[in-house]
Coordinates of C-alpha atoms in Angstrom, one line a residue:
X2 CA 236.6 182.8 7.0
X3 CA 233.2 180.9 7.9
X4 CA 230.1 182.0 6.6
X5 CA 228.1 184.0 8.3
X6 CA 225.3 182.0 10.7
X7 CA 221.8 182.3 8.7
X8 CA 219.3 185.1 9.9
X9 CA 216.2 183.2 11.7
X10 CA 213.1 185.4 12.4
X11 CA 211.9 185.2 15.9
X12 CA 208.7 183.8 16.3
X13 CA 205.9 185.5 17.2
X14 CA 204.1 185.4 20.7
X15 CA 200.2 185.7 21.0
X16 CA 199.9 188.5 22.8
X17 CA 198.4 188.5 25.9
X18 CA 195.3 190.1 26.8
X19 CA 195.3 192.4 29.7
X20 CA 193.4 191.3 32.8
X21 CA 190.9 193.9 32.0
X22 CA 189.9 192.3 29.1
X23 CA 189.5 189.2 30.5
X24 CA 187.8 190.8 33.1
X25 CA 185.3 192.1 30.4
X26 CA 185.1 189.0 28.3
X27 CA 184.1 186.6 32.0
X28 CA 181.5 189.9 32.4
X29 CA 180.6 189.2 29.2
X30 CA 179.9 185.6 28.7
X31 CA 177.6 185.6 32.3
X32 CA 175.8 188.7 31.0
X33 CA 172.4 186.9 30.0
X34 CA 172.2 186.7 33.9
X35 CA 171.1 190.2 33.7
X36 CA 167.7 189.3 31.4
X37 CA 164.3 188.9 33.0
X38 CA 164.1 185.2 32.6
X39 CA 167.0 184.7 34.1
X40 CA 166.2 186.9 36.8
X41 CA 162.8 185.1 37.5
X42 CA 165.0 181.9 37.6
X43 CA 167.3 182.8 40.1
X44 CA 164.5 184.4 41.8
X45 CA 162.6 181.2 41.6
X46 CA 165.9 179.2 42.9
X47 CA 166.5 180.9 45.5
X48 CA 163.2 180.9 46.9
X49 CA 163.0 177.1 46.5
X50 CA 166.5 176.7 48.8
X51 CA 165.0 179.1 51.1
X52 CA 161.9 176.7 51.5
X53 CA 164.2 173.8 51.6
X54 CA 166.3 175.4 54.1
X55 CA 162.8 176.6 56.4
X56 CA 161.4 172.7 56.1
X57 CA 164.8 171.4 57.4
X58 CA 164.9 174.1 60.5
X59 CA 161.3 173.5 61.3
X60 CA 161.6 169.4 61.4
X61 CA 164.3 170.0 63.6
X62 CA 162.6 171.9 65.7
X63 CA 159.4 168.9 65.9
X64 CA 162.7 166.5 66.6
X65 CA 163.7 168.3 69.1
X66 CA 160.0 168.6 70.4
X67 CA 159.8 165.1 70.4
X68 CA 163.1 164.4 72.5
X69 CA 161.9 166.9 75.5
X70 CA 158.6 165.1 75.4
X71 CA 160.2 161.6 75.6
X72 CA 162.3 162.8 78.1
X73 CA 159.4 163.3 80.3
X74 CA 157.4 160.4 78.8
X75 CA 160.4 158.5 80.5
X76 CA 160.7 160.4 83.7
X77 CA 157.1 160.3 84.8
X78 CA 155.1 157.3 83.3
X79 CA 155.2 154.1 86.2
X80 CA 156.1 156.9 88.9
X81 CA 154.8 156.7 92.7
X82 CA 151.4 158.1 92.9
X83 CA 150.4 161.7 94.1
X84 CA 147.2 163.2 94.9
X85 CA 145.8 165.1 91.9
X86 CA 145.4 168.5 94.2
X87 CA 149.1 168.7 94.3
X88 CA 149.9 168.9 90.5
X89 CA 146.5 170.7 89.1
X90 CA 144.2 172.3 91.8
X91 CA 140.8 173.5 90.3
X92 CA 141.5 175.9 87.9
X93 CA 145.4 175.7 87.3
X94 CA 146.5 174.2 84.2
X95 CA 149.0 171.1 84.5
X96 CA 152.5 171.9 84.8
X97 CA 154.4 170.2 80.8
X98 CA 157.1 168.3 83.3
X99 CA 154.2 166.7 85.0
X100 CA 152.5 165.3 82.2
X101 CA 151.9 161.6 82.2
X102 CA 152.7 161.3 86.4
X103 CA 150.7 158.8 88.2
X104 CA 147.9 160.6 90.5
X105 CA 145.7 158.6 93.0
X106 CA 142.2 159.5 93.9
X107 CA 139.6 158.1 96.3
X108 CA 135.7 159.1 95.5
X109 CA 132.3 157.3 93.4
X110 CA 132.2 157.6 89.8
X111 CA 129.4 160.1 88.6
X112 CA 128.2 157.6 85.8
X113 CA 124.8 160.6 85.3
X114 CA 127.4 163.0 83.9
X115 CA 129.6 160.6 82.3
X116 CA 130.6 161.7 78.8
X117 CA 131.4 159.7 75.4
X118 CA 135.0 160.7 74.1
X119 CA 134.8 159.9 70.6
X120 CA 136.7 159.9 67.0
X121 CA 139.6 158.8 69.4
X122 CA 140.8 155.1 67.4
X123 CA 142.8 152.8 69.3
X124 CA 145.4 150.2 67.2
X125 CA 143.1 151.8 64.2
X126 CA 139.8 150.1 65.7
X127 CA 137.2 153.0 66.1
X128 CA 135.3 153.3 69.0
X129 CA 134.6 155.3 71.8
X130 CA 136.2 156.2 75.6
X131 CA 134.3 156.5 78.7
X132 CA 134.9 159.8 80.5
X133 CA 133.6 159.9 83.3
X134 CA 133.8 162.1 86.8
X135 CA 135.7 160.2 89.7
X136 CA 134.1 162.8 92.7
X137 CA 136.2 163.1 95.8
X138 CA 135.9 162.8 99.6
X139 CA 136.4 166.7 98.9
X140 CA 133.9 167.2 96.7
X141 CA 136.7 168.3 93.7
X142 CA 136.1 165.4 91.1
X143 CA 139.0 164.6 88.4
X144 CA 138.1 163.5 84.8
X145 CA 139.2 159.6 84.0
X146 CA 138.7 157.8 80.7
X147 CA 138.0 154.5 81.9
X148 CA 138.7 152.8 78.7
X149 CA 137.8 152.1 75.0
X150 CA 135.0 150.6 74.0
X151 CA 135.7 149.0 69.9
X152 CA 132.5 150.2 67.7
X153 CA 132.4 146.6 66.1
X154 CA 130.1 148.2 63.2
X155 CA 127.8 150.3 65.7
X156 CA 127.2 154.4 65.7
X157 CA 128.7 155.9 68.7
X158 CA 125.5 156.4 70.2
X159 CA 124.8 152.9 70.3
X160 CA 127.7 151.8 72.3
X161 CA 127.0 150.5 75.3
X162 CA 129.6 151.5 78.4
X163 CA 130.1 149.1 81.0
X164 CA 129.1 150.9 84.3
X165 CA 131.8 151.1 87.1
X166 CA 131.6 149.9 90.5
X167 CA 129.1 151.8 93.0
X168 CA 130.3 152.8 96.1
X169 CA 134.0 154.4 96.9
X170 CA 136.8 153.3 94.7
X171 CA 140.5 154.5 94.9
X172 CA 141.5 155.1 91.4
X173 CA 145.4 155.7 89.6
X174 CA 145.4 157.6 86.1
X175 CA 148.3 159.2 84.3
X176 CA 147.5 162.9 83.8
X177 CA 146.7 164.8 81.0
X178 CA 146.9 168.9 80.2
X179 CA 143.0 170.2 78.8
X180 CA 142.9 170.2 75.3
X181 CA 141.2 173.1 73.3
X182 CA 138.8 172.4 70.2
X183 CA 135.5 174.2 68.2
X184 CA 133.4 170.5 69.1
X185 CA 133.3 170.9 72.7
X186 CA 129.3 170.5 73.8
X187 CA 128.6 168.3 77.1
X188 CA 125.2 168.5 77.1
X189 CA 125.4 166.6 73.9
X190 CA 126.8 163.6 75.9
X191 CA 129.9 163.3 74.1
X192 CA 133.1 165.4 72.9
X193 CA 135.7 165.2 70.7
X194 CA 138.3 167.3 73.1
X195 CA 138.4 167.0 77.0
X196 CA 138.3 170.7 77.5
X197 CA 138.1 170.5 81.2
X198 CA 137.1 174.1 81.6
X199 CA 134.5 173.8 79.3
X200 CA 133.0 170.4 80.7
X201 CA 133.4 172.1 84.1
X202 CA 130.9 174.4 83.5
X203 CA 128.1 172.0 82.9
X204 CA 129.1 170.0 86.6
X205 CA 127.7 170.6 89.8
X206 CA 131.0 170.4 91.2
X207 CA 134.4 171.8 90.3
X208 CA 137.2 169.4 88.6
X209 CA 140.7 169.4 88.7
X210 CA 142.7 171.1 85.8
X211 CA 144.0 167.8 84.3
X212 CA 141.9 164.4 83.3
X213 CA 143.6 161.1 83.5
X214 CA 143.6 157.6 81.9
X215 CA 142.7 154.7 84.0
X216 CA 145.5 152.6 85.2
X217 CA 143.9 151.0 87.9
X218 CA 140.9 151.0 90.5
X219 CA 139.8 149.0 93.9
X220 CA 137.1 147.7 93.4
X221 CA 137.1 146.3 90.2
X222 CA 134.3 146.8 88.2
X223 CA 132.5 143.7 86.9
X224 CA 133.1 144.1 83.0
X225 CA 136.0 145.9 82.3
X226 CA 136.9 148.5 79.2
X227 CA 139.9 148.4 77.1
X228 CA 142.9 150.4 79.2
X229 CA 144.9 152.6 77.3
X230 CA 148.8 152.0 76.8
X231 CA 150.9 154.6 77.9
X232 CA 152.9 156.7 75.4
X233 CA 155.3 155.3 73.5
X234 CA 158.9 156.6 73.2
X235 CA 160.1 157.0 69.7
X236 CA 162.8 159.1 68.1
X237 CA 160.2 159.7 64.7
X238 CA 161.1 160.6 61.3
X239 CA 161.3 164.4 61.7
X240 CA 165.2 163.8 61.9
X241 CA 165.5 162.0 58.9
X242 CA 163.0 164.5 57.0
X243 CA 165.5 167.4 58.1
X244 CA 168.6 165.9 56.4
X245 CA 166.0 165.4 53.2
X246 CA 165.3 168.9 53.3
X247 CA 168.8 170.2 53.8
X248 CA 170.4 167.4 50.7
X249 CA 167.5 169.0 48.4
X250 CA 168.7 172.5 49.2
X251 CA 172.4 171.4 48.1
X252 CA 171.5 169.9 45.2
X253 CA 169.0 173.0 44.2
X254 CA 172.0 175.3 44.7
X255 CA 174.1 173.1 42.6
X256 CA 172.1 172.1 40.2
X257 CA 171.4 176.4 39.4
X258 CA 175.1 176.7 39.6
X259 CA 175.9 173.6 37.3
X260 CA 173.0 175.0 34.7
X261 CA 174.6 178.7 34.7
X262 CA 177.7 176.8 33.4
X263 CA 176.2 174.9 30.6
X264 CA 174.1 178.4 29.4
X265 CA 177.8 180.3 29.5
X266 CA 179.6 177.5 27.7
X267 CA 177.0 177.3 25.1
X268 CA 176.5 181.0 24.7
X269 CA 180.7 181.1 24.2
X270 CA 180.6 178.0 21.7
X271 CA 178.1 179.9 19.8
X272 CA 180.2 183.0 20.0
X273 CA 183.1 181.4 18.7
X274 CA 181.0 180.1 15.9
X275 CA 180.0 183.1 14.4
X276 CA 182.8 185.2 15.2
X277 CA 185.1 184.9 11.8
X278 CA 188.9 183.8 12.2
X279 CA 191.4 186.1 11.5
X280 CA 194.2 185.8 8.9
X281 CA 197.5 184.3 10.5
X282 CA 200.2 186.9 9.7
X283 CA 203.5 186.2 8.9
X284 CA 207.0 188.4 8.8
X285 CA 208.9 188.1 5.5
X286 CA 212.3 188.0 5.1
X287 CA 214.2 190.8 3.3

C-alpha cells in the first residue's frame, strides 16, 4: 500500500478587520482636525476662498459693467445731432443709454461765469478745461468744456483760457450725466466735479441736466483749446483679474486639502513607529 500523503498545516490568513474598525481607524487618523489650531486653519482657509471667490464675482460684475458701457460708447458717439432739450430738460438727469449722443446748440458763450475744471490730466499732461455756459435763444444754457489747456509748469490759476468767439455760435458736444463730489464751490471759479445742480445755483439762468465736450462750433474761435477724444472702447483687465481670482481659490482649496494629507500620513507614520510589533505566531505540528 502507498504511504499516506504528509499532513500540511493550512496557512494562516490575516484576518480582516471589520469595516467598523476601519471606519474608526480613518476617524482616527483625521482626528487632529478636531484641535483649535486646526480649526483656526480651516477657518482661516475658508475665509481666504470665500474672498477669492467674492473678488472673482465682483470683477465680473465691473467686466460686465464695462461691456454695457461700450455698447453704448459704440451706439451713440458720431451719432446725428439732437437738441439738448430733448434728452435732459432743466432739471432731469440724463437718461445712461444717452450718454455720449451728439447734441447741437445755438446761443453766446457766458465767458463772466465760465469755470476752471481742474485735476482733470489729459495723455498724463496736467492742466485745466474751460467750462463754460453756451446760453440759448431760449434762455436754458448747457455746460460745454471747450477744451484743455496743458499747465506747462504754471498753477491753475495762472492759466490763461483762450476766449471764444462773441456773438451767436452753434455748438455740437457729446453729453455727459452730473457728477457728484465734496469740492464743488463755483464762486471759487473752479471745480473739480461738474455738478450741474450745484453750478446751477450760482447762474442767472437755468442749465440743462447734462454738460457736454466740445466737438465743434461755427464760428471758430481765434485760438483754439485742446478738444477732448471721445471714449475709448476697451474690453479691460477685469476679465482676466476674475479668472486670477477664481485659479487662486482652486489652488487655496487644494493646497488645504493636499496639507490635511501630509499631517494624516505623518501623524500614521509616527503611529506606526511607536506602536510595537507583535509576535508572528505559528501552529505546531503534533
Amino acid at each position: 500500500m502507498g504511504q499516506p500523503a504528509p499532513f500540511k498545516p493550512k496557512p494562516r490568513c490575516a484576518p480582516v478587520p471589520p469595516p467598523s474598525t476601519v471606519r474608526r481607524t480613518v476617524v482616527g487618523v483625521y482626528r487632529f482636525l478636531a484641535s483649535r489650531r486646526w480649526l483656526v486653519r480651516t477657518l482661516a482657509g475658508v475665509l481666504l476662498v470665500l474672498l477669492c471667490v467674492r473678488l472673482g464675482l465682483w470683477q465680473l460684475d465691473r467686466n460686465e459693467q464695462r461691456q454695457d458701457n461700450n455698447a453704448v460708447i459704440e451706439a451713440n458717439v458720431g451719432g446725428d445731432p439732437v437738441p439738448a432739450a430733448q434728452l435732459a430738460p432743466p432739471g432731469q438727469p440724463l437718461a445712461d443709454d444717452d450718454k455720449w449722443r451728439t447734441v447741437e446748440v445755438t446761443g453766446h458763450w457766458d465767458v463772466g461765469n465760465e469755470l476752471r475744471l481742474r485735476l482733470r490730466p489729459v495723455d498724463g499732461t496736467r492742466g485745466v478745461h474751460a467750462l463754460t455756459p453756451l446760453v440759448g435763444d431760449d434762455g436754458t444754457a448747457l455746460l460745454v468744456d471747450r477744451g484743455f489747456v496743458a499747465a506747462d509748469g504754471r498753477d491753475d490759476d495762472d492759466i490763461e483760457l483762450p476766449p471764444p468767439p462773441d456773438g451767436e455760435v452753434t455748438v455740437t458736444a457729446r453729453v455727459r450725466p452730473s457728477e457728484t463730489g465734496h469740492d464743488v464751490d463755483p464762486s471759487s471759479g473752479s471745480v473739480r466735479f461738474v455738478d450741474v445742480e450745484a453750478i446751477a445755483a450760482g447762474l442767472p439762468y437755468p442749465l440743462y441736466g447734462a454738460w457736454g465736450e466740445l466737438i465743434t462750433q461755427d464760428p471758430e474761435p481765434s485760438t483754439s483749446l485742446q478738444l477732448i477724444e471721445p471714449p475709448a472702447t476697451e474690453s479691460g483687465p477685469h476679465l482676466s483679474y476674475a479668472i486670477q481670482w477664481f485659479l487662486f481659490a482652486v489652488v487655496g482649496v487644494g493646497g488645504f486639502v493636499l496639507l490635511i494629507r501630509a499631517e494624516a500620513r505623518g501623524r500614521d507614520e509616527s503611529h506606526e513607529q511607536d506602536t510595537p510589533e507583535s509576535p508572528a505566531h505559528t501552529g505546531g505540528v503534533g
